[in-house]
Coordinates of N, CA and C in Angstrom, one line a residue:
X1 N 33.3 -60.2 65.5 CA 31.7 -60.6 65.4 C 32.4 -61.7 64.3
X2 N 31.9 -62.9 64.3 CA 32.1 -64.0 63.0 C 30.8 -63.9 62.5
X3 N 31.2 -63.7 60.8 CA 29.9 -63.7 60.4 C 29.9 -65.2 59.6
X4 N 29.0 -66.1 60.0 CA 29.0 -67.3 59.3 C 28.4 -67.7 58.0
X5 N 28.9 -68.5 57.2 CA 27.9 -68.6 56.0 C 26.7 -69.4 56.3
X6 N 25.9 -69.7 55.3 CA 24.3 -70.3 55.5 C 24.5 -71.6 54.7
X7 N 23.6 -72.4 55.0 CA 23.3 -73.7 54.0 C 22.2 -74.1 53.9
X8 N 21.2 -73.9 53.0 CA 20.2 -74.0 52.5 C 19.7 -75.1 51.9
X9 N 19.3 -76.0 52.5 CA 19.0 -77.4 51.7 C 17.2 -77.4 52.3
X10 N 16.2 -76.8 51.3 CA 15.2 -76.7 51.8 C 14.4 -76.5 50.5
X11 N 12.7 -76.6 50.6 CA 12.1 -76.2 49.6 C 10.8 -75.6 50.6
X12 N 9.7 -75.1 50.2 CA 8.7 -74.3 50.8 C 7.2 -74.3 50.4
X13 N 6.2 -74.3 51.0 CA 5.2 -74.4 50.6 C 4.0 -74.0 51.0
X14 N 2.9 -73.3 50.7 CA 1.8 -72.8 51.5 C 0.6 -73.9 50.9
X15 N 0.2 -74.5 52.1 CA -0.5 -75.8 52.0 C 0.3 -76.7 50.9
X16 N -0.5 -77.2 49.8 CA 0.2 -77.8 49.0 C 0.8 -77.4 47.9
X17 N 0.7 -75.8 47.7 CA 1.6 -75.2 46.4 C 2.8 -74.5 46.7
X18 N 3.8 -75.4 46.1 CA 4.9 -75.1 46.1 C 5.5 -73.7 45.6
X19 N 6.2 -72.5 47.0 CA 6.2 -71.4 46.7 C 8.0 -71.1 46.1
X20 N 8.6 -72.4 47.0 CA 10.0 -72.3 46.7 C 10.6 -73.5 46.6
X21 N 11.4 -73.6 45.4 CA 11.8 -74.7 44.2 C 13.1 -75.4 45.6
X22 N 13.2 -76.8 45.5 CA 14.2 -77.3 46.3 C 15.5 -76.5 45.9
X23 N 16.1 -76.3 46.8 CA 17.5 -76.0 46.8 C 18.6 -76.7 47.7
X24 N 19.8 -76.5 47.2 CA 20.9 -76.9 47.8 C 22.0 -75.8 47.6
X25 N 21.8 -74.6 48.6 CA 22.4 -73.3 48.4 C 23.1 -72.9 49.6
X26 N 24.3 -72.4 49.0 CA 25.4 -72.1 50.0 C 25.4 -70.7 50.1
X27 N 25.6 -70.2 51.2 CA 25.7 -68.4 50.8 C 27.0 -68.3 51.9
X28 N 28.0 -67.8 51.0 CA 29.3 -67.6 51.5 C 29.3 -66.8 52.8
X29 N 30.1 -66.8 54.1 CA 30.3 -65.9 55.2 C 31.0 -64.7 54.8
X30 N 30.8 -63.7 55.6 CA 31.6 -62.5 55.2 C 31.7 -61.9 54.0
X31 N 30.8 -62.3 53.3 CA 30.7 -61.9 51.7 C 29.4 -61.4 51.7
X32 N 28.9 -60.6 50.4 CA 27.7 -60.1 50.0 C 27.3 -61.0 48.6
X33 N 26.1 -62.0 49.2 CA 25.5 -62.4 47.8 C 24.3 -61.7 47.3
X34 N 24.0 -61.9 45.9 CA 22.6 -61.3 45.4 C 22.0 -62.3 44.5
X35 N 20.9 -62.0 45.1 CA 19.9 -63.0 44.8 C 19.1 -62.2 43.7
X36 N 18.9 -63.1 42.4 CA 18.2 -62.2 41.2 C 16.9 -63.6 40.8
X37 N 16.4 -63.4 40.3 CA 15.2 -64.0 39.2 C 14.0 -63.3 39.4
X38 N 12.9 -64.0 38.5 CA 11.7 -63.5 38.0 C 11.1 -63.3 39.3
X39 N 9.7 -62.5 39.0 CA 9.0 -62.8 40.3 C 8.0 -63.5 40.5
X40 N 7.9 -64.0 41.9 CA 7.2 -65.4 41.9 C 7.8 -66.6 42.3
X41 N 9.1 -66.7 42.3 CA 10.3 -67.9 42.3 C 10.5 -68.0 43.4
X42 N 10.5 -67.0 44.9 CA 10.5 -67.3 46.0 C 11.7 -66.4 46.7
X43 N 12.0 -65.5 46.2 CA 13.1 -64.7 46.6 C 13.2 -64.5 47.8
X44 N 11.6 -63.5 48.2 CA 11.3 -62.7 49.5 C 11.1 -64.0 50.4
X45 N 10.5 -64.9 50.2 CA 10.1 -65.8 50.7 C 11.3 -66.6 51.5
X46 N 12.2 -67.1 50.6 CA 13.4 -67.5 51.3 C 13.9 -66.4 52.3
X47 N 14.2 -65.2 52.1 CA 14.4 -64.1 53.0 C 13.5 -64.1 54.4
X48 N 12.5 -64.3 54.2 CA 11.5 -64.4 55.1 C 11.7 -66.2 55.7
X49 N 12.0 -66.7 55.4 CA 12.2 -68.2 56.2 C 13.9 -68.4 56.8
X50 N 14.5 -67.7 56.1 CA 16.0 -67.4 57.0 C 15.7 -66.8 58.5
X51 N 14.6 -65.7 57.9 CA 14.3 -64.8 59.4 C 13.4 -65.2 60.1
X52 N 12.7 -66.2 59.9 CA 11.7 -66.7 60.7 C 10.4 -66.3 60.8
X53 N 10.2 -65.3 59.9 CA 8.9 -64.8 59.9 C 8.1 -64.5 58.6
X54 N 8.1 -65.7 57.9 CA 7.7 -66.4 57.0 C 6.0 -66.9 57.5
X55 N 5.1 -66.2 58.0 CA 3.8 -67.0 58.7 C 3.1 -67.6 57.1
X56 N 2.8 -68.6 57.9 CA 1.9 -69.5 57.1 C 2.5 -70.3 55.9
X57 N 3.8 -70.2 55.9 CA 4.7 -71.0 54.8 C 5.7 -71.9 55.5
X58 N 5.0 -73.3 55.1 CA 6.0 -74.7 55.6 C 7.1 -74.7 54.9
X59 N 8.4 -74.9 55.5 CA 9.7 -74.8 55.4 C 10.0 -76.7 55.1
X60 N 10.2 -77.1 54.1 CA 10.5 -78.3 54.3 C 12.1 -78.6 54.0
X61 N 13.0 -78.6 55.1 CA 14.4 -79.2 55.1 C 15.0 -78.1 56.2
X62 N 16.0 -77.6 55.6 CA 17.0 -76.9 56.8 C 17.5 -75.7 56.4
X63 N 17.7 -74.7 57.3 CA 18.6 -73.7 57.1 C 19.3 -73.4 58.3
X64 N 21.1 -73.8 58.2 CA 21.7 -73.4 58.8 C 23.0 -72.5 58.7
X65 N 23.7 -72.6 60.0 CA 24.8 -71.5 59.8 C 26.0 -72.8 59.6
X66 N 27.0 -72.5 58.9 CA 28.2 -72.9 58.8 C 29.1 -73.2 59.6
X67 N 28.5 -72.5 60.8 CA 29.4 -72.8 62.3 C 29.0 -73.7 62.9
X68 N 27.7 -74.0 62.4 CA 26.7 -75.2 63.5 C 25.9 -74.0 64.6
X69 N 26.2 -73.5 64.8 CA 25.6 -72.5 66.0 C 24.0 -71.8 65.4
X70 N 23.2 -71.9 66.0 CA 22.0 -71.7 66.0 C 22.0 -70.0 65.2
X71 N 20.7 -69.7 64.6 CA 20.8 -68.6 63.4 C 20.1 -67.4 64.6
X72 N 19.0 -67.9 65.6 CA 18.6 -67.4 66.3 C 19.4 -66.4 67.1
X73 N 18.7 -64.9 66.5 CA 19.6 -64.0 67.5 C 20.9 -63.6 66.9
X74 N 20.9 -63.8 65.5 CA 22.1 -63.3 64.8 C 21.9 -62.8 63.2
X75 N 20.6 -62.6 63.2 CA 20.1 -61.9 61.9 C 19.3 -60.8 62.1
X76 N 20.1 -59.9 61.1 CA 19.1 -58.4 60.8 C 18.5 -58.7 59.3
X77 N 17.3 -57.9 59.3 CA 16.7 -57.5 58.2 C 16.3 -56.2 57.9
X78 N 16.5 -55.5 56.7 CA 16.4 -54.5 55.8 C 15.6 -54.5 54.7
X79 N 14.0 -54.2 54.7 CA 13.1 -54.7 53.8 C 13.2 -53.1 52.7
X80 N 12.1 -53.8 51.7 CA 12.2 -52.3 50.7 C 11.7 -51.2 51.3
X81 N 10.5 -51.4 52.0 CA 10.2 -49.9 52.7 C 10.8 -49.8 53.7
X82 N 11.0 -48.9 54.4 CA 11.6 -48.5 55.5 C 11.2 -49.0 56.7
X83 N 9.7 -48.8 56.6 CA 9.1 -49.4 57.9 C 9.1 -48.3 59.3
X84 N 9.8 -47.1 58.9 CA 10.0 -46.3 60.2 C 8.6 -46.0 60.7
X85 N 8.6 -46.0 62.3 CA 7.1 -45.8 63.1 C 7.1 -44.6 62.8
X86 N 5.9 -43.9 62.3 CA 5.6 -42.5 61.9 C 5.4 -41.5 63.5
X87 N 5.3 -42.4 64.5 CA 5.2 -41.8 65.7 C 6.3 -41.3 66.6
X88 N 7.0 -42.2 65.7 CA 8.3 -41.9 66.3 C 9.4 -41.0 66.3
X89 N 10.3 -40.4 67.1 CA 11.2 -39.7 66.5 C 12.4 -40.6 65.6
X90 N 13.3 -40.0 64.6 CA 14.3 -40.9 63.9 C 15.4 -41.8 64.8
X91 N 15.6 -40.9 66.3 CA 16.6 -41.9 66.9 C 15.7 -43.3 68.1
X92 N 14.3 -42.9 68.1 CA 13.6 -43.7 68.7 C 13.1 -45.1 67.6
X93 N 13.5 -44.5 66.1 CA 13.2 -45.6 65.5 C 14.5 -46.6 65.3
X94 N 15.6 -46.1 65.7 CA 16.7 -46.7 65.5 C 16.9 -47.3 66.4
X95 N 16.3 -46.8 67.6 CA 16.7 -48.1 68.6 C 15.4 -49.0 69.1
X96 N 14.6 -49.0 68.3 CA 13.3 -49.9 68.4 C 13.5 -51.0 68.9
X97 N 14.8 -52.0 68.3 CA 14.8 -53.6 68.4 C 14.7 -53.4 70.1
X98 N 15.7 -52.8 70.8 CA 15.6 -52.7 72.2 C 14.5 -52.5 73.0
X99 N 13.9 -51.3 72.2 CA 12.7 -51.1 73.1 C 11.6 -52.6 72.8
X100 N 11.7 -53.1 71.9 CA 10.7 -53.9 71.7 C 11.3 -55.2 72.5
X101 N 12.5 -55.5 72.8 CA 13.0 -56.3 73.7 C 13.0 -56.2 75.2
X102 N 12.3 -54.8 75.6 CA 12.3 -54.7 76.8 C 13.6 -54.2 77.5
X103 N 14.4 -53.9 76.6 CA 16.0 -53.7 77.0 C 16.0 -51.9 77.1
X104 N 17.3 -51.3 78.0 CA 17.4 -50.1 77.7 C 18.2 -50.0 76.2
X105 N 17.9 -49.0 75.6 CA 18.5 -48.6 74.2 C 19.7 -47.6 74.3
X106 N 20.9 -48.1 73.4 CA 22.2 -47.4 73.6 C 22.4 -46.3 73.1
X107 N 21.9 -45.1 73.5 CA 21.7 -44.1 72.8 C 22.7 -43.5 72.7
X108 N 24.0 -43.5 73.2 CA 25.1 -43.1 72.2 C 25.6 -43.9 71.3
X109 N 25.6 -44.8 71.1 CA 25.5 -45.8 70.0 C 24.8 -45.6 68.9
X110 N 23.6 -45.0 69.1 CA 22.3 -44.4 68.2 C 22.7 -43.4 67.7
X111 N 23.3 -42.5 68.4 CA 23.7 -40.8 68.0 C 25.0 -40.9 67.2
X112 N 25.7 -42.0 67.6 CA 27.5 -42.3 66.7 C 26.7 -42.8 65.3
X113 N 25.7 -43.9 65.0 CA 25.2 -44.4 63.9 C 24.5 -43.2 63.2
X114 N 23.8 -42.7 64.0 CA 23.1 -41.4 63.3 C 23.9 -40.5 62.5
X115 N 25.4 -40.1 63.5 CA 26.4 -39.0 62.7 C 26.9 -40.0 61.6
X116 N 27.4 -41.1 61.8 CA 27.8 -41.8 60.6 C 27.0 -42.0 59.2
X117 N 25.3 -41.8 59.4 CA 24.8 -41.9 58.2 C 24.6 -40.7 57.7
X118 N 25.0 -39.9 58.2 CA 24.5 -38.3 57.7 C 23.1 -37.7 58.4
X119 N 22.7 -38.3 59.4 CA 21.3 -37.7 59.9 C 21.5 -37.5 61.3
X120 N 22.8 -37.0 62.3 CA 22.8 -36.2 63.1 C 21.9 -35.2 63.5
X121 N 21.9 -34.1 62.3 CA 21.1 -33.0 62.5 C 19.5 -33.3 62.3
X122 N 18.8 -35.1 62.1 CA 17.6 -35.0 62.1 C 17.6 -36.2 63.0
X123 N 17.8 -36.5 64.0 CA 17.8 -37.3 65.1 C 16.3 -37.1 66.1
X124 N 15.8 -36.0 65.9 CA 14.5 -35.6 67.2 C 13.3 -35.5 65.7
X125 N 13.9 -35.3 64.7 CA 12.7 -35.5 63.8 C 11.7 -37.0 63.5
X126 N 10.6 -36.4 63.1 CA 10.0 -37.9 62.3 C 9.8 -37.9 61.1
X127 N 9.7 -39.4 60.9 CA 10.0 -39.8 59.4 C 9.1 -38.7 58.3
X128 N 8.3 -38.2 58.2 CA 7.6 -37.8 57.6 C 8.2 -36.4 57.2
X129 N 9.4 -36.1 58.2 CA 10.0 -34.9 57.5 C 11.4 -35.3 56.8
X130 N 11.6 -36.3 56.4 CA 13.0 -36.9 56.0 C 12.3 -37.1 54.2
X131 N 13.5 -36.6 53.5 CA 13.2 -37.5 52.0 C 13.5 -39.0 52.4
X132 N 13.4 -39.5 50.8 CA 13.5 -41.0 50.7 C 14.6 -41.9 50.9
X133 N 15.6 -40.7 50.7 CA 17.1 -41.4 51.1 C 17.3 -41.2 52.5
X134 N 16.8 -40.2 53.0 CA 17.5 -40.0 54.4 C 16.5 -41.2 55.1
X135 N 15.3 -41.4 54.8 CA 14.4 -42.7 55.3 C 15.2 -43.9 55.5
X136 N 15.8 -44.0 54.4 CA 16.5 -45.5 54.0 C 17.7 -45.3 54.8
X137 N 18.6 -44.0 54.7 CA 19.8 -44.1 55.6 C 19.5 -44.4 57.2
X138 N 18.2 -44.0 57.9 CA 17.7 -44.1 59.1 C 17.6 -45.9 58.9
X139 N 16.9 -46.6 58.1 CA 16.5 -48.0 58.3 C 17.6 -48.7 58.4
X140 N 18.5 -48.1 57.7 CA 20.2 -48.5 57.5 C 20.6 -48.6 59.1
X141 N 20.6 -47.4 59.6 CA 21.1 -47.1 61.0 C 20.4 -47.8 62.1
X142 N 19.3 -48.2 61.6 CA 18.5 -49.3 62.8 C 18.7 -50.8 62.5
X143 N 19.3 -50.7 61.0 CA 19.8 -52.4 61.1 C 20.9 -52.6 61.6
X144 N 21.9 -51.4 61.9 CA 23.3 -51.9 62.2 C 23.4 -51.8 63.8
X145 N 22.3 -51.1 64.1 CA 21.9 -50.9 65.9 C 21.7 -52.2 66.3
X146 N 21.4 -53.5 65.3 CA 21.1 -54.5 65.6 C 22.6 -55.4 65.7
X147 N 23.5 -55.0 65.1 CA 24.9 -55.9 65.1 C 24.8 -57.3 64.7
X148 N 23.9 -57.6 63.8 CA 24.3 -58.9 64.0 C 25.0 -59.2 62.5
X149 N 25.7 -60.6 62.5 CA 26.5 -60.9 61.9 C 26.0 -61.3 60.2
X150 N 24.5 -61.5 60.5 CA 24.1 -62.0 59.2 C 22.8 -60.9 59.2
X151 N 22.9 -60.1 57.8 CA 22.3 -59.1 57.2 C 21.3 -59.8 55.9
X152 N 19.9 -59.6 56.0 CA 18.9 -59.8 54.9 C 18.4 -58.5 54.6
X153 N 18.7 -58.4 53.0 CA 18.0 -56.9 52.3 C 17.3 -57.3 51.2
X154 N 15.9 -56.9 51.2 CA 15.0 -57.4 50.7 C 14.8 -55.8 49.5
X155 N 14.9 -55.9 48.6 CA 15.3 -54.7 47.7 C 15.2 -53.3 48.7
X156 N 16.1 -53.1 49.2 CA 15.8 -51.9 49.9 C 16.2 -50.6 49.5
X157 N 16.9 -50.5 48.1 CA 17.1 -49.4 47.4 C 16.1 -48.9 46.1
X158 N 15.1 -50.1 45.5 CA 14.6 -49.8 44.6 C 13.6 -48.8 44.3
X159 N 12.9 -48.5 45.7 CA 12.3 -46.9 45.6 C 13.0 -45.7 45.2
X160 N 14.4 -46.1 45.5 CA 15.1 -44.6 45.6 C 15.3 -44.3 44.1
X161 N 15.6 -42.9 43.9 CA 16.1 -42.6 42.4 C 17.7 -42.5 42.3
X162 N 18.1 -42.8 41.1 CA 19.3 -43.3 40.6 C 20.4 -43.1 41.6
X163 N 20.4 -41.4 41.6 CA 21.5 -41.2 42.2 C 21.4 -41.1 43.6
X164 N 20.4 -41.0 44.4 CA 20.5 -41.4 45.3 C 20.5 -42.9 46.1
X165 N 19.9 -43.7 45.2 CA 20.3 -45.5 45.2 C 21.5 -45.4 44.8
X166 N 22.6 -44.7 44.4 CA 23.8 -45.1 44.4 C 24.7 -44.5 45.8
X167 N 24.0 -43.8 45.9 CA 25.1 -42.9 47.5 C 24.3 -43.9 48.5
X168 N 23.0 -44.7 48.6 CA 22.9 -45.4 49.9 C 23.6 -46.5 49.5
X169 N 23.7 -47.4 48.3 CA 24.2 -48.7 48.1 C 26.0 -48.2 48.4
X170 N 26.6 -47.4 48.1 CA 27.7 -47.1 48.8 C 28.0 -47.4 50.3
X171 N 27.0 -46.6 50.8 CA 27.1 -46.4 52.3 C 26.9 -47.9 53.3
X172 N 25.9 -48.2 52.2 CA 25.5 -49.9 52.9 C 26.7 -50.8 52.8
X173 N 27.2 -51.1 51.5 CA 28.3 -51.5 51.2 C 29.3 -51.4 52.5
X174 N 29.8 -49.8 52.7 CA 30.7 -49.4 53.3 C 30.4 -50.3 55.0
X175 N 29.6 -50.0 55.7 CA 29.0 -50.4 56.8 C 29.0 -51.7 57.1
X176 N 28.3 -53.0 55.9 CA 28.3 -54.2 56.2 C 29.3 -55.1 55.7
X177 N 30.2 -54.4 55.5 CA 31.5 -55.0 55.2 C 31.7 -56.0 56.2
X178 N 32.2 -57.4 55.7 CA 32.6 -58.2 57.0 C 31.5 -59.1 57.3
X179 N 30.3 -58.5 57.2 CA 29.0 -59.2 57.3 C 28.8 -60.7 56.4
X180 N 27.9 -61.5 56.7 CA 27.2 -62.0 55.6 C 26.0 -61.6 55.1
X181 N 25.8 -61.0 54.3 CA 24.7 -60.3 53.4 C 23.8 -61.1 52.3
X182 N 22.8 -61.1 52.2 CA 22.2 -61.7 51.2 C 21.1 -61.2 50.6
X183 N 21.0 -60.3 49.5 CA 20.0 -59.5 49.0 C 19.3 -59.8 48.0
X184 N 18.0 -59.4 47.9 CA 17.2 -59.9 47.1 C 17.2 -58.6 46.0
X185 N 17.5 -58.7 44.9 CA 17.2 -57.7 43.5 C 16.2 -57.9 42.6
X186 N 15.9 -57.1 42.0 CA 15.5 -57.4 40.8 C 16.4 -56.8 39.3
X187 N 17.1 -56.1 40.1 CA 18.4 -55.0 39.1 C 19.5 -55.7 38.5
X188 N 19.9 -56.5 37.7 CA 21.0 -56.7 37.5 C 22.1 -55.7 37.5
X189 N 22.0 -54.6 37.4 CA 22.9 -53.7 37.6 C 23.6 -53.4 38.8
X190 N 22.3 -53.5 39.9 CA 22.8 -53.5 41.1 C 23.3 -55.0 42.0
X191 N 22.6 -55.7 41.5 CA 24.1 -57.0 41.5 C 25.5 -57.1 41.0
X192 N 25.5 -56.5 40.1 CA 26.8 -56.5 39.2 C 27.4 -55.5 39.8
X193 N 27.0 -54.4 40.9 CA 27.8 -53.4 41.7 C 28.4 -53.8 42.9
X194 N 27.7 -54.5 43.7 CA 27.7 -54.8 44.8 C 28.2 -56.1 45.2
X195 N 27.8 -57.3 44.4 CA 27.9 -58.5 44.8 C 29.1 -59.1 44.6
X196 N 29.9 -60.1 45.9 CA 30.3 -60.8 45.5 C 30.3 -62.3 44.8
X197 N 28.9 -62.6 45.0 CA 28.6 -63.8 44.7 C 27.2 -63.3 43.9
X198 N 26.7 -63.9 42.9 CA 25.4 -63.6 42.4 C 24.9 -65.3 42.4
X199 N 23.6 -65.2 42.7 CA 22.9 -66.6 42.5 C 21.5 -66.3 41.9
X200 N 21.0 -67.1 40.6 CA 20.0 -66.8 40.1 C 19.2 -67.8 40.5
X201 N 18.1 -67.3 40.9 CA 16.9 -68.3 41.6 C 15.3 -68.6 40.4
X202 N 15.2 -69.6 40.3 CA 14.2 -70.1 39.1 C 13.2 -71.0 39.6
X203 N 12.1 -71.7 39.2 CA 11.3 -71.9 39.6 C 12.0 -73.7 39.5
X204 N 12.9 -73.4 39.3 CA 13.3 -75.4 38.9 C 14.5 -75.3 40.1
X205 N 14.7 -74.5 40.8 CA 16.3 -74.5 41.6 C 17.1 -73.2 41.6
X206 N 18.5 -73.1 41.3 CA 19.3 -71.9 41.6 C 20.3 -72.5 40.6
X207 N 21.1 -71.1 40.1 CA 22.4 -71.5 39.3 C 23.2 -70.1 39.8
X208 N 24.6 -70.9 40.0 CA 25.7 -69.4 40.6 C 25.7 -68.7 39.0
X209 N 26.4 -67.4 39.0 CA 26.8 -66.3 37.9 C 27.9 -65.8 38.3
X210 N 29.2 -65.3 37.7 CA 30.3 -65.2 38.3 C 30.1 -63.5 38.6
X211 N 30.5 -63.1 39.4 CA 30.7 -61.5 39.7 C 31.7 -61.1 39.0
X212 N 31.7 -59.9 38.6 CA 32.5 -59.2 37.8 C 34.0 -58.9 38.9
X213 N 34.9 -58.6 38.2 CA 36.4 -58.5 38.8 C 36.2 -57.1 39.8
X214 N 37.0 -57.2 40.7 CA 36.9 -55.7 41.5 C 36.3 -55.9 42.8
X215 N 36.7 -54.8 43.4 CA 36.2 -54.7 45.1 C 35.2 -54.1 44.7
X216 N 33.5 -54.3 45.2 CA 32.4 -54.0 45.5 C 32.5 -52.9 46.6
X217 N 31.7 -51.7 46.7 CA 31.1 -51.4 45.3 C 31.6 -50.8 44.2
X218 N 31.3 -51.4 43.1 CA 31.9 -51.0 41.7 C 31.6 -49.6 41.1
X219 N 32.4 -49.2 40.5 CA 32.2 -47.7 40.2 C 30.7 -48.0 39.0
X220 N 30.1 -47.0 39.1 CA 28.9 -47.3 38.1 C 29.0 -47.4 36.7
X221 N 30.4 -47.0 36.1 CA 30.9 -47.2 34.8 C 32.0 -47.9 34.8
X222 N 32.0 -48.6 35.9 CA 33.0 -50.0 35.9 C 32.7 -51.0 34.4
X223 N 33.6 -51.1 33.4 CA 33.8 -51.9 32.2 C 33.1 -53.1 32.7
X224 N 33.7 -53.9 33.7 CA 33.4 -55.4 34.1 C 31.9 -55.3 34.6
X225 N 31.7 -54.3 35.5 CA 30.5 -54.3 36.2 C 29.4 -54.2 34.9
X226 N 29.6 -53.1 34.0 CA 28.8 -53.0 32.8 C 28.4 -54.2 31.9
X227 N 29.8 -55.5 31.6 CA 29.5 -56.3 31.5 C 28.9 -57.7 31.9
X228 N 28.9 -57.2 33.3 CA 27.8 -58.4 33.6 C 26.8 -57.8 34.0
X229 N 26.4 -56.7 33.7 CA 24.9 -56.4 34.0 C 24.2 -56.9 32.6
X230 N 25.0 -56.7 31.3 CA 24.1 -56.9 30.1 C 23.9 -58.3 30.0
X231 N 25.1 -59.4 30.5 CA 24.9 -60.6 30.4 C 23.7 -61.2 31.6
X232 N 23.7 -60.4 32.6 CA 22.6 -61.0 33.5 C 21.4 -60.8 32.9
X233 N 21.1 -59.7 32.1 CA 19.9 -59.1 31.7 C 19.4 -60.0 30.7
X234 N 20.7 -60.1 30.0 CA 20.2 -61.3 28.6 C 19.9 -62.6 29.3
X235 N 20.7 -63.2 30.6 CA 20.4 -64.5 31.1 C 18.9 -64.4 31.6
X236 N 18.6 -63.2 32.4 CA 16.7 -63.3 32.9 C 15.9 -63.3 31.9
X237 N 16.2 -62.4 30.6 CA 15.1 -62.4 29.8 C 14.9 -63.5 29.1
X238 N 16.0 -64.4 28.8 CA 15.9 -65.6 28.5 C 15.3 -66.5 28.9
X239 N 15.0 -66.5 30.4 CA 14.6 -67.5 31.2 C 13.0 -66.9 31.4

């Protein structure tokens, strides 16, 4: 599976109101890029534009893959909410993509993924029977089930408690290694822990920020990670 980079040369608007400043942003292939910035600068809008689900938003420009092949069919997205269907079992939720496309779900693959994310004993349960962390693991399994080279993450860990968040971050980083990941987060510590590349989005454009040394996910008490967290927080507060 080839994981291309992205080249975003675009702005966006709703009617005549600009909702995303003009960007010339390159997202590295087969790496994890975290997108930070204040509320309202267009971070989530950018992800929806890449995924082509930004209803009512006009894209002025282009979003292309570095291998020049179409992006359609090569993107999976995981949102802040797990978006599990409450009337379906966990297995049915994980295989929802195939069902929506009218194809037969690969049940052995779904079972294997649920085993890998620690939910094999919960496969026949409905979402209401799972904890928040377990539900996010199910959402991760559904994302992995799509087996796409480009993965968009829109604050997928923000609703979890600190301990569960670190666990699900580790699991997600392990399973998405080698894919092109673009994650929106408001948390400088999350970016410093997970990112290979960090970009700060502002009302006027974007700027790059150096990621800490070492391989992600970094330990929660890693000195380089903690230093970057503090520096990022100061930068965001100043902005």
